[in-house]
PDB file of C-alpha atoms in Angstrom:
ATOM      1  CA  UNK V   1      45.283 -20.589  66.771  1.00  0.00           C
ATOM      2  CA  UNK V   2      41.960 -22.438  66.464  1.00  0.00           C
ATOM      3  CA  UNK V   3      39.873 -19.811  68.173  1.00  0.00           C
ATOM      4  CA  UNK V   4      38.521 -18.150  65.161  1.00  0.00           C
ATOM      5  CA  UNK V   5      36.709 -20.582  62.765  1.00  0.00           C
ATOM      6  CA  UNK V   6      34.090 -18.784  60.954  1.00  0.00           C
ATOM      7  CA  UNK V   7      37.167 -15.971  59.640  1.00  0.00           C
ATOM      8  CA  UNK V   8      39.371 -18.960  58.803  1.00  0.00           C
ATOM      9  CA  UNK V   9      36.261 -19.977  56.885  1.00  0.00           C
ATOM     10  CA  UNK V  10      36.018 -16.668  55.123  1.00  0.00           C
ATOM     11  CA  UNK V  11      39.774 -16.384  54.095  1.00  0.00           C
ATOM     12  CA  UNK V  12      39.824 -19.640  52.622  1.00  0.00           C
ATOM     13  CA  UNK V  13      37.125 -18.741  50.382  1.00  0.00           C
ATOM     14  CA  UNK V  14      38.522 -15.199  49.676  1.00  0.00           C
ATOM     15  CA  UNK V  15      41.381 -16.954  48.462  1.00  0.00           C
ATOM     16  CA  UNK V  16      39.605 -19.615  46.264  1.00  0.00           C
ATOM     17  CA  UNK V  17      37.530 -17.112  44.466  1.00  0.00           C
ATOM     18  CA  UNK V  18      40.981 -15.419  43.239  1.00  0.00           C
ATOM     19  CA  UNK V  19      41.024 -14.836  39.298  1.00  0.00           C
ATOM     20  CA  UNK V  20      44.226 -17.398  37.732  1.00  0.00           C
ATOM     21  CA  UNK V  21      45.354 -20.650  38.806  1.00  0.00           C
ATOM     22  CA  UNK V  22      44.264 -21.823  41.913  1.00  0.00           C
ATOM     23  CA  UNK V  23      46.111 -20.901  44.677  1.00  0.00           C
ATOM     24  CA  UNK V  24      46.742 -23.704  46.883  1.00  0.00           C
ATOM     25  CA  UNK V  25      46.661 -23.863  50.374  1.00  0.00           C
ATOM     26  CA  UNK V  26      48.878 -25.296  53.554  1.00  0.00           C
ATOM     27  CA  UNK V  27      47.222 -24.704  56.938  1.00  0.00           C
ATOM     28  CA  UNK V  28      48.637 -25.269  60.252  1.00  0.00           C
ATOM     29  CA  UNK V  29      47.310 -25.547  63.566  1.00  0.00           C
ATOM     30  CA  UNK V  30      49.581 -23.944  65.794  1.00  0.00           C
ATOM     31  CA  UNK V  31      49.502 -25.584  68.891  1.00  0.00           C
ATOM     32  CA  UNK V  32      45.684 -26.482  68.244  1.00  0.00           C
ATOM     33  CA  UNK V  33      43.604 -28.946  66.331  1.00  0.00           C
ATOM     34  CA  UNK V  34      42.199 -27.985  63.167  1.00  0.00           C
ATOM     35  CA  UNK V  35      38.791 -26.983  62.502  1.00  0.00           C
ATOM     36  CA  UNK V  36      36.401 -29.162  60.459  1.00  0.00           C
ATOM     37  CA  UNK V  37      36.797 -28.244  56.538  1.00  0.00           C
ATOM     38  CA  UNK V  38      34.904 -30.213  54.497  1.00  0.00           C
ATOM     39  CA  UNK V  39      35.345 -29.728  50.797  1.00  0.00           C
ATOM     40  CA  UNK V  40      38.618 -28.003  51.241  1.00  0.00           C
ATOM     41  CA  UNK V  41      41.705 -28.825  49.526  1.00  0.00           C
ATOM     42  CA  UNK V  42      44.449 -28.215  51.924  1.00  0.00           C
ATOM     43  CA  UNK V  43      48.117 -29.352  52.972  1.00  0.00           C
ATOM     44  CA  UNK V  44      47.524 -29.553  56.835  1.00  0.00           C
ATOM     45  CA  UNK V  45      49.828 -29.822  59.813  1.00  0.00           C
ATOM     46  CA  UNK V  46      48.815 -30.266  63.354  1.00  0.00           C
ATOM     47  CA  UNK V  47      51.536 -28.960  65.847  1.00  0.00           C
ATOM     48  CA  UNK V  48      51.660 -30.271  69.154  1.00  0.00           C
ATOM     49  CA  UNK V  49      52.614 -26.717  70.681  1.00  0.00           C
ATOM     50  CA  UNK V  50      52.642 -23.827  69.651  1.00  0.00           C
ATOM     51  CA  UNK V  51      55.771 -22.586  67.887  1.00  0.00           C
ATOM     52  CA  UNK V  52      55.199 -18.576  67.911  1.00  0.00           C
ATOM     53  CA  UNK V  53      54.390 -16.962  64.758  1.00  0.00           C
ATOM     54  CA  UNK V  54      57.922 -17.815  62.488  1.00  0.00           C
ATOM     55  CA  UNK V  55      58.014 -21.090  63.748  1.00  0.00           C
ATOM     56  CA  UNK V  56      54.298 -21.879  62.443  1.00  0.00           C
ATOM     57  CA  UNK V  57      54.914 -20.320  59.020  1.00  0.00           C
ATOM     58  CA  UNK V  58      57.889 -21.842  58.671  1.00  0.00           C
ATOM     59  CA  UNK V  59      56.285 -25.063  59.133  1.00  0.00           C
ATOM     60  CA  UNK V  60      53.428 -23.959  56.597  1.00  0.00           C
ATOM     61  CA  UNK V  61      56.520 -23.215  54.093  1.00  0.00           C
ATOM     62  CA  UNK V  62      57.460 -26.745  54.532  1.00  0.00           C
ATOM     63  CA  UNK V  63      54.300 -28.532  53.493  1.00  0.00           C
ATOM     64  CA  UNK V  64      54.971 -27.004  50.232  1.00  0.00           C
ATOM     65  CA  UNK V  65      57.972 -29.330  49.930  1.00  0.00           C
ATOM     66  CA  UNK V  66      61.826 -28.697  51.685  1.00  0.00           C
ATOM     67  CA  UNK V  67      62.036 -24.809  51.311  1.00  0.00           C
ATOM     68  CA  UNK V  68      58.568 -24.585  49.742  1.00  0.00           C
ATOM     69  CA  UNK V  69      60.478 -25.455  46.159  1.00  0.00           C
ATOM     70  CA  UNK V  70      56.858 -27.086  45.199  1.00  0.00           C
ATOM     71  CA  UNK V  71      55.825 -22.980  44.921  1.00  0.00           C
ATOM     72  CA  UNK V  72      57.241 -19.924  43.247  1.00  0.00           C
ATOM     73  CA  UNK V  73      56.170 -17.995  46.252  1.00  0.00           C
ATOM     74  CA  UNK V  74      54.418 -18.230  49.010  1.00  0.00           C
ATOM     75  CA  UNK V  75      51.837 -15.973  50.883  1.00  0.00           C
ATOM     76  CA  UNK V  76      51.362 -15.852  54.498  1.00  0.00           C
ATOM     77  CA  UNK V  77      47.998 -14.815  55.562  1.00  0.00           C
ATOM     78  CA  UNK V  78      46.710 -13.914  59.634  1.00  0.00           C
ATOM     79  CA  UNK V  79      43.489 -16.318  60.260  1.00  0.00           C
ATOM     80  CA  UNK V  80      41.110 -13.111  60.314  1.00  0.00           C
ATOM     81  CA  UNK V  81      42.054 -11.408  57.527  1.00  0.00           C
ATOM     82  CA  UNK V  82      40.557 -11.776  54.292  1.00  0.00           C
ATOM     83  CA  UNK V  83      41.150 -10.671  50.759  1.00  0.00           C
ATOM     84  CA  UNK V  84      38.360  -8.407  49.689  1.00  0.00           C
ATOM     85  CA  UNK V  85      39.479  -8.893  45.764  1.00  0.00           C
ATOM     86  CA  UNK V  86      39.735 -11.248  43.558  1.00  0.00           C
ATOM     87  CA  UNK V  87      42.966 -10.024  41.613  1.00  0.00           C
ATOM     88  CA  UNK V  88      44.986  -9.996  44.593  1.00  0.00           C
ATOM     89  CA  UNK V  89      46.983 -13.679  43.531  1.00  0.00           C
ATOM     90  CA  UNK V  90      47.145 -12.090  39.825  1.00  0.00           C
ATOM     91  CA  UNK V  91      48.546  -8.873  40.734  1.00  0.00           C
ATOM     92  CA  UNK V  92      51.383 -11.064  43.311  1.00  0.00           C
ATOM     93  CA  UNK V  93      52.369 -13.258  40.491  1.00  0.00           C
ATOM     94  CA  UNK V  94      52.510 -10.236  37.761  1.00  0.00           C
ATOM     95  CA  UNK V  95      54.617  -8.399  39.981  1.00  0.00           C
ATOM     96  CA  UNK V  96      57.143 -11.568  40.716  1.00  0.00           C
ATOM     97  CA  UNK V  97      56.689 -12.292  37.182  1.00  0.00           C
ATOM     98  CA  UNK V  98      57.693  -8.669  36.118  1.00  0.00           C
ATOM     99  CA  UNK V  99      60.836  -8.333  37.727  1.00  0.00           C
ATOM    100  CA  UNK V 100      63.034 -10.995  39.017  1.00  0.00           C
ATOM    101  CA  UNK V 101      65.165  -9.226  41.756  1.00  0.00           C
ATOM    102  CA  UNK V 102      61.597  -8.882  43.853  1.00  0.00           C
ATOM    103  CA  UNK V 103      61.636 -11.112  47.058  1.00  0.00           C
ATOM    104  CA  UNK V 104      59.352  -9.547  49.113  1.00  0.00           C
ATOM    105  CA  UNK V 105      55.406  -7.983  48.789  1.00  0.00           C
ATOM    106  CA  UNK V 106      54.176  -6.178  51.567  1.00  0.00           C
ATOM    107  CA  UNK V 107      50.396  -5.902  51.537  1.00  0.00           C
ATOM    108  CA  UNK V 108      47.951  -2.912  52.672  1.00  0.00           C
ATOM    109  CA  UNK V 109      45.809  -3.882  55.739  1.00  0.00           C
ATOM    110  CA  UNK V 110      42.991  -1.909  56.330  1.00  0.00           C
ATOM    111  CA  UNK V 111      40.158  -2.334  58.403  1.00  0.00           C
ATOM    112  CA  UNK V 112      37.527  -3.628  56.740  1.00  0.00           C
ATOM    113  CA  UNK V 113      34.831  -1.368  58.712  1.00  0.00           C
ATOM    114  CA  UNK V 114      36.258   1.976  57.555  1.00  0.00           C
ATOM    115  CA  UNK V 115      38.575   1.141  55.429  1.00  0.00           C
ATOM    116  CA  UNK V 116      41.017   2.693  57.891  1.00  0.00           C
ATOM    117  CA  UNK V 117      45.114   1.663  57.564  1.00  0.00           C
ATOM    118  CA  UNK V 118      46.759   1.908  60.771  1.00  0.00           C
ATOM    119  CA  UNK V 119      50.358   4.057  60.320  1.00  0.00           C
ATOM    120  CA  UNK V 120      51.978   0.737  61.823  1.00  0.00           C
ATOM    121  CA  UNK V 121      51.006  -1.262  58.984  1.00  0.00           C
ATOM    122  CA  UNK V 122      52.521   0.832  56.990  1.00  0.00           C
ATOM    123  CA  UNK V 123      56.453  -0.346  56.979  1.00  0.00           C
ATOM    124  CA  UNK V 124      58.564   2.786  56.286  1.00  0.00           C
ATOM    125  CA  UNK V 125      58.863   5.424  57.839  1.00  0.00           C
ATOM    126  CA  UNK V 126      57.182   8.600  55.790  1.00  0.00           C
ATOM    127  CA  UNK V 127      53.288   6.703  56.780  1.00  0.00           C
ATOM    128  CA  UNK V 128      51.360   9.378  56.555  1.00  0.00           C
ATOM    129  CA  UNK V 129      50.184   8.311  53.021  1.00  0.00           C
ATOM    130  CA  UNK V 130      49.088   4.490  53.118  1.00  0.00           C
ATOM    131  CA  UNK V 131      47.927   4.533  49.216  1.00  0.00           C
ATOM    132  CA  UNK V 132      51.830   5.259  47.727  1.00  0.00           C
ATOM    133  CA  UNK V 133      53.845   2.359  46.844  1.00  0.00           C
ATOM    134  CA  UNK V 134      57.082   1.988  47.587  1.00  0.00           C
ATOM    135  CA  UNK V 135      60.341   0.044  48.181  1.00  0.00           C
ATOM    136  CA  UNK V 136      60.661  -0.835  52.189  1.00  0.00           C
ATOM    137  CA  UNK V 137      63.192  -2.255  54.037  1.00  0.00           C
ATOM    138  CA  UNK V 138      60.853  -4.609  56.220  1.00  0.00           C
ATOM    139  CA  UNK V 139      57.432  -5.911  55.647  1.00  0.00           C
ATOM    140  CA  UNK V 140      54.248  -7.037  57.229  1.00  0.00           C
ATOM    141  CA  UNK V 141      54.112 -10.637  58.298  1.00  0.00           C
ATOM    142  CA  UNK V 142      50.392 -11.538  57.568  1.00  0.00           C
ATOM    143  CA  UNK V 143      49.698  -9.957  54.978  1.00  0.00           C
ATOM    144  CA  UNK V 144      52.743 -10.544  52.382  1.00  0.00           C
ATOM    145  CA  UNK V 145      54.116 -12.846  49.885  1.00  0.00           C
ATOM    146  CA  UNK V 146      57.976 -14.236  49.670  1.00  0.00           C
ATOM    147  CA  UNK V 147      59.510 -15.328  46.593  1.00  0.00           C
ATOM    148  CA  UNK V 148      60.610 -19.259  47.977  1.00  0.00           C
ATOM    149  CA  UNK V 149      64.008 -18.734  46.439  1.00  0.00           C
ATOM    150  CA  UNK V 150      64.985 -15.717  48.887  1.00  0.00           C
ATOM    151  CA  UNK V 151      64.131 -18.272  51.849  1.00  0.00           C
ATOM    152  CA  UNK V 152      65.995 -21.085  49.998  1.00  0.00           C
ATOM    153  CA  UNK V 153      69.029 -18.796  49.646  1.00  0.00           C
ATOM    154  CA  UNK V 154      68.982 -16.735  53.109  1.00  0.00           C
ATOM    155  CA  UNK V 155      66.838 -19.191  55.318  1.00  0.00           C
ATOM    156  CA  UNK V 156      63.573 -19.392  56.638  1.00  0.00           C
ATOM    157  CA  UNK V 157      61.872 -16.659  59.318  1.00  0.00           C
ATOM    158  CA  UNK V 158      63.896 -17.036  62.657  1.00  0.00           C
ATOM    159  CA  UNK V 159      61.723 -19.836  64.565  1.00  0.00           C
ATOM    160  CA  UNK V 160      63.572 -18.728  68.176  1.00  0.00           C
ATOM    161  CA  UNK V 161      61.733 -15.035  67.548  1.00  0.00           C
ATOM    162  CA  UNK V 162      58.412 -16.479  68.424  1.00  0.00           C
ATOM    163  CA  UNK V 163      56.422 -12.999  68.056  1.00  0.00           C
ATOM    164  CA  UNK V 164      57.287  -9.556  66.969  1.00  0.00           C
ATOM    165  CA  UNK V 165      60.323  -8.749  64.487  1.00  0.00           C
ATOM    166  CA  UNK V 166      60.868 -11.528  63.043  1.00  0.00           C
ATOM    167  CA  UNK V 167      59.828 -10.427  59.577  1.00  0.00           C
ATOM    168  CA  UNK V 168      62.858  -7.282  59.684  1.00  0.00           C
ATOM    169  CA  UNK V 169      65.452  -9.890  60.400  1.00  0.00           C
ATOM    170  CA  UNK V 170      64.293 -11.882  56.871  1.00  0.00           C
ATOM    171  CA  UNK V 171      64.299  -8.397  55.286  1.00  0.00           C
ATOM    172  CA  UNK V 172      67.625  -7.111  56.237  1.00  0.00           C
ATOM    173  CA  UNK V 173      68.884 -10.805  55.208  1.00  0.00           C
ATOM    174  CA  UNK V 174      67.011 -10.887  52.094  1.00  0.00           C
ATOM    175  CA  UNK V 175      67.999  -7.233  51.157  1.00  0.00           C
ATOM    176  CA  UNK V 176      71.594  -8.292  52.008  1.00  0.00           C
ATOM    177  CA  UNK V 177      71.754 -10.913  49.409  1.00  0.00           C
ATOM    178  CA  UNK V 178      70.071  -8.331  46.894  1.00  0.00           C
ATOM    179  CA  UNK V 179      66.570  -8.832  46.527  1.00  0.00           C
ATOM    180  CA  UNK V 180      63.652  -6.020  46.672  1.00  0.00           C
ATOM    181  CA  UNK V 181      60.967  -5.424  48.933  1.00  0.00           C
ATOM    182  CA  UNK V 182      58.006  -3.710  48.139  1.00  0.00           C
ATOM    183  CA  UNK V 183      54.810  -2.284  49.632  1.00  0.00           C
ATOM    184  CA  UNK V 184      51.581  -2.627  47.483  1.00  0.00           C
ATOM    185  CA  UNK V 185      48.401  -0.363  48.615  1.00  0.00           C
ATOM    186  CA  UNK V 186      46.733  -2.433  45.601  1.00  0.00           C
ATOM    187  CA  UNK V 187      46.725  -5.450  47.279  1.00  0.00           C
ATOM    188  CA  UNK V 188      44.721  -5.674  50.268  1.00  0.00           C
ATOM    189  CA  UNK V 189      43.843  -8.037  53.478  1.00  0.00           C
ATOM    190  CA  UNK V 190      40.664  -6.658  55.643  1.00  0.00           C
ATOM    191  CA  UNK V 191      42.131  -6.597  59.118  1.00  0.00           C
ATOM    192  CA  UNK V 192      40.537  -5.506  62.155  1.00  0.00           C
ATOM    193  CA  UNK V 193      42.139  -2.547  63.337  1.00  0.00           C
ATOM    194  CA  UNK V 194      44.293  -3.883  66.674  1.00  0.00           C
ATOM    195  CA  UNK V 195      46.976  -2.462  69.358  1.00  0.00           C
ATOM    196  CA  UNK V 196      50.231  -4.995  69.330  1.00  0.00           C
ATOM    197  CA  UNK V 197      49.836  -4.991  72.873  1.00  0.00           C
ATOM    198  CA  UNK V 198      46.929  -6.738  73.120  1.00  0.00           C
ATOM    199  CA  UNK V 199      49.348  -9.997  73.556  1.00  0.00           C
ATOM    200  CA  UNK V 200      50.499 -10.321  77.136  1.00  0.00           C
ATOM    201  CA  UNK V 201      54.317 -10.857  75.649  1.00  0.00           C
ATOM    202  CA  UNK V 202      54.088  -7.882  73.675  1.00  0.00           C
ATOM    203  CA  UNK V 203      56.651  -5.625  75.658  1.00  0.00           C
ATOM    204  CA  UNK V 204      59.184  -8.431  76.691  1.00  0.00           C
ATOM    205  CA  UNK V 205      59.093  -9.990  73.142  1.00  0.00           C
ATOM    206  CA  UNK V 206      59.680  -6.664  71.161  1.00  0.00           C
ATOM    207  CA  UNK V 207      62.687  -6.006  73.785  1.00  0.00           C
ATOM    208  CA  UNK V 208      64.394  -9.178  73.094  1.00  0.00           C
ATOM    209  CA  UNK V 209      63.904  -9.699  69.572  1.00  0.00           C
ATOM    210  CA  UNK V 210      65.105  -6.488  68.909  1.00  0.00           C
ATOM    211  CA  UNK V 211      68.445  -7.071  70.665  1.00  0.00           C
ATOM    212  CA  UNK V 212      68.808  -9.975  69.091  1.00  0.00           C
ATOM    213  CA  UNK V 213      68.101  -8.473  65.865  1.00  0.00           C
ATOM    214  CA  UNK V 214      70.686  -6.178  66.075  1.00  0.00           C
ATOM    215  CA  UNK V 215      73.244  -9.141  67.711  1.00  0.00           C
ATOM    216  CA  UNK V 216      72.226 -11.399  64.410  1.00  0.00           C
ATOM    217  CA  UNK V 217      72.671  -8.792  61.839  1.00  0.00           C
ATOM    218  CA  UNK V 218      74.145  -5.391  62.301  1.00  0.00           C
ATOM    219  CA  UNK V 219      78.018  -4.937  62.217  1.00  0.00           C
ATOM    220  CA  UNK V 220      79.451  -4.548  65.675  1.00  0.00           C
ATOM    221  CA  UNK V 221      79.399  -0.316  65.233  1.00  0.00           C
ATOM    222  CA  UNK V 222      76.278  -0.157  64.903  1.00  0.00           C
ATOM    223  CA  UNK V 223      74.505  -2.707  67.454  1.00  0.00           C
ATOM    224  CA  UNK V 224      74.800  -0.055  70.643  1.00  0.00           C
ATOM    225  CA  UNK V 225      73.890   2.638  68.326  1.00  0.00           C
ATOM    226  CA  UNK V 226      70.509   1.362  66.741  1.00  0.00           C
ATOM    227  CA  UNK V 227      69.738  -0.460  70.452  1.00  0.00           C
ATOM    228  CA  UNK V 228      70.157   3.256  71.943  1.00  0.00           C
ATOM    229  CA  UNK V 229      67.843   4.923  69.406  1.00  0.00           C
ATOM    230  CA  UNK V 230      65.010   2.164  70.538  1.00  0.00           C
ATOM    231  CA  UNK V 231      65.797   2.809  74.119  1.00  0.00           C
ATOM    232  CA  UNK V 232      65.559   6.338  73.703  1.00  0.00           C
ATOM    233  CA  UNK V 233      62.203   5.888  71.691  1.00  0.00           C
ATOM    234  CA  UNK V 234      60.862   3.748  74.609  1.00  0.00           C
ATOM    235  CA  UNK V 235      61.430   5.950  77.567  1.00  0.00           C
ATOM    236  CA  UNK V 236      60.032   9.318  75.266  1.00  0.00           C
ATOM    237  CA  UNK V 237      56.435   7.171  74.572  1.00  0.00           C
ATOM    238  CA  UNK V 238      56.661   6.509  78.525  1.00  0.00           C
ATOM    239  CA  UNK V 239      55.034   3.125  78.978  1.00  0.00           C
ATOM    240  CA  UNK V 240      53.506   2.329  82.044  1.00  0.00           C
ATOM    241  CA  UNK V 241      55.313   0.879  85.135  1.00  0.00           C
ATOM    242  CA  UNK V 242      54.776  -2.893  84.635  1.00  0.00           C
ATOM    243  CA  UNK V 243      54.954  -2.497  80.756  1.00  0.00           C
ATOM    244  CA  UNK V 244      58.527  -0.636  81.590  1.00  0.00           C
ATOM    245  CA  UNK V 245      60.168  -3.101  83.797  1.00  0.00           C
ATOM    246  CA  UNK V 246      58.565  -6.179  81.113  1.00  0.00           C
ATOM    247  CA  UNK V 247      60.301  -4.260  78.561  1.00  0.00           C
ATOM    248  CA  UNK V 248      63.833  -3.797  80.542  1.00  0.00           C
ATOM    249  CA  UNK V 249      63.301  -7.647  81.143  1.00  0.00           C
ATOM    250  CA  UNK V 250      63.308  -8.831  77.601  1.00  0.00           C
ATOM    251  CA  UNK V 251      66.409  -6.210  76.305  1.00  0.00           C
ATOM    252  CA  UNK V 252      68.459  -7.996  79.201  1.00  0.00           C
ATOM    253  CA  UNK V 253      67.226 -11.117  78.453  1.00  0.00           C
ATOM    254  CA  UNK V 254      68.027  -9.993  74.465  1.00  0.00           C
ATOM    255  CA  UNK V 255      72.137  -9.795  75.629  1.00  0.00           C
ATOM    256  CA  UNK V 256      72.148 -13.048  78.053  1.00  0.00           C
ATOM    257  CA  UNK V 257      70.331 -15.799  76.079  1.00  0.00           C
ATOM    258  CA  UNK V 258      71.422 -17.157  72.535  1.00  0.00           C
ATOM    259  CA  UNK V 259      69.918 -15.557  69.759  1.00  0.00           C
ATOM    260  CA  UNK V 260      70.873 -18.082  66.873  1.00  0.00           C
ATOM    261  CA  UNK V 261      73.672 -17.579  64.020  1.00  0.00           C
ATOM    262  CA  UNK V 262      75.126 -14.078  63.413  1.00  0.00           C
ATOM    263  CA  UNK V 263      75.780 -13.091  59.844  1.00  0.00           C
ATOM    264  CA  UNK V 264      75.912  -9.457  59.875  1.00  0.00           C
ATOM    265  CA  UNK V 265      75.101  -7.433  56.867  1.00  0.00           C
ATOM    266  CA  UNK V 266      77.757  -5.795  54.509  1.00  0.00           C
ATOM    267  CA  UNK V 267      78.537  -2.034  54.602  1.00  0.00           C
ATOM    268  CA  UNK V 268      77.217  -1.586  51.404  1.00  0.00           C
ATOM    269  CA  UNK V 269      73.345  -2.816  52.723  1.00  0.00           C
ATOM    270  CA  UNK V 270      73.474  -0.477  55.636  1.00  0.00           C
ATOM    271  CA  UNK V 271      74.017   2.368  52.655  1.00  0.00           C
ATOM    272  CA  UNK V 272      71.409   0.591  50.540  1.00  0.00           C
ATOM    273  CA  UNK V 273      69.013   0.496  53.990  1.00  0.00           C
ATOM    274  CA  UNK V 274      69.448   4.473  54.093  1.00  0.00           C
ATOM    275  CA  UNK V 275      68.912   5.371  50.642  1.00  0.00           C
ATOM    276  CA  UNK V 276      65.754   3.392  50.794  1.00  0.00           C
ATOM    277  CA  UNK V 277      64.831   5.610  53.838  1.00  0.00           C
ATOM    278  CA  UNK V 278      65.445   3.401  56.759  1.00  0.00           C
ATOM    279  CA  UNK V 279      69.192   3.491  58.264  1.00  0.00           C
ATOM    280  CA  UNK V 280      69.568   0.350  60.352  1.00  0.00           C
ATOM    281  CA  UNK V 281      69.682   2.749  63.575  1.00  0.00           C
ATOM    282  CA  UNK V 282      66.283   3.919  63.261  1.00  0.00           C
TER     283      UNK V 282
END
């Protein structure tokens, strides 16, 4: 976003000083111009507005050729992060390399002051213990990798999103076509702890997008069942007033406006989504 130039800084040289190959890197200002980096190798792009967060990834995927088919896999990486070891690329490409059905690596965050990962970062729903790996049925945006063949197959991260849930509607496609996603406490991004809400969107955004989750991707049944189960889950945590009515704003606005092609999972995901520990209702 341009406003943070001494963490970009630091993440770029987090990720030069990996161990293996180099890792190379596309950067894209989102709606802002570039920092200086001198002595940087980069793939740049300069976007006249901002795109939301799929919509500047996806054009970060692209610099890496149609698809990103220059790259075995990509990682996406929030501008004030950092990786605070050097094995992190090695460990991605061992665990790619090790079995070929993986699509998806969910990093740890945890906040580089105490070490501290936030139960939201951790994408399943038994949290409690952010140091067990596991299979997930969604992952963490900036802080993951993607195999470029599952976005090849199923498509790149839903651009019209903008912010919030974008990164479960790649999952549920990518686990419909029958690749893994996993979570990884060994690999790490420093992340300042943070409350989603800090962006003024936040409630109308996560209200939408999850309607049109559900419209893109769930079989017909189960669309009024999984949006009840959220609506239930916002009234019980009782938002305040103008957060309320923001939030009752975007889930109408999630039913009136288009939200892009439908292609709704089989039967036998939904199964696979509950034996992993996440119905598609929940």
């Amino acid at each position: 976003m341009g406003n943070r130039p001494a963490e970009l800084a630091d993440l770029l040289d987090s990720v030069a000083k990996q161990q293996g190959d180099p890792i190379e890197v596309a950067l894209v200002g989102n709606g802002s111009p570039l920092p200086p980096l001198p002595g940087r190798r980069l793939r740049t792009a300069e976007l006249p507005e901002n795109l939301g967060i799929p919509g500047g990834r996806n054009v970060g995927v692209e610099l890496f050729g149609p698809g990103g088919r220059d790259v075995d896999a990509v990682l996406f990486l929030d501008d004030d992060g950092l990786l605070p070891g050097d094995d992190s690329g090695e460990l991605v490409r061992r665990a790619f390399r090790d079995n070929p059905r993986l699509g998806i690596i969910s990093f740890r965050i945890a906040d580089p002051v105490t070490g501290r990962t936030q139960r939201r970062h951790v994408p399943r729903l038994r949290a409690s213990d952010p140091l067990r790996n596991s299979p997930v049925t969604t992952f963490l945006g900036g802080a993951c990798a993607v195999r470029t063949e599952v976005i090849r197959q199923v498509g790149a991260l839903p651009a019209e999103f903008f912010y919030a849930h974008e990164e479960t509607d790649l999952a549920w496609r990518a686990l419909d076509a029958g690749w893994q996603i996993e979570y990884r406490s060994d690999i790490v991004l420093h992340h300042p702890a943070t409350s989603p809400a800090r962006h003024a969107v936040y409630h109308r955004m996560v209200a939408r997008n999850r309607v049109w989750l559900a419209r893109r991707n769930l079989p017909w049944a189960l669309v009024p069942v999984y949006l009840g189960v959220w609506l239930s889950l916002t009234l019980v945590r009782r938002p305040s007033g103008p957060a309320l009515r923001a939030w009752f704003g975007g889930f109408r606005e999630g039913w009136t406006t288009p939200c892009g092609p439908r292609r709704a999972m089989r039967w036998r995901t939904v199964w696979r989504l509950t034996r992993l520990g996440r119905p598609p209702i929940i």
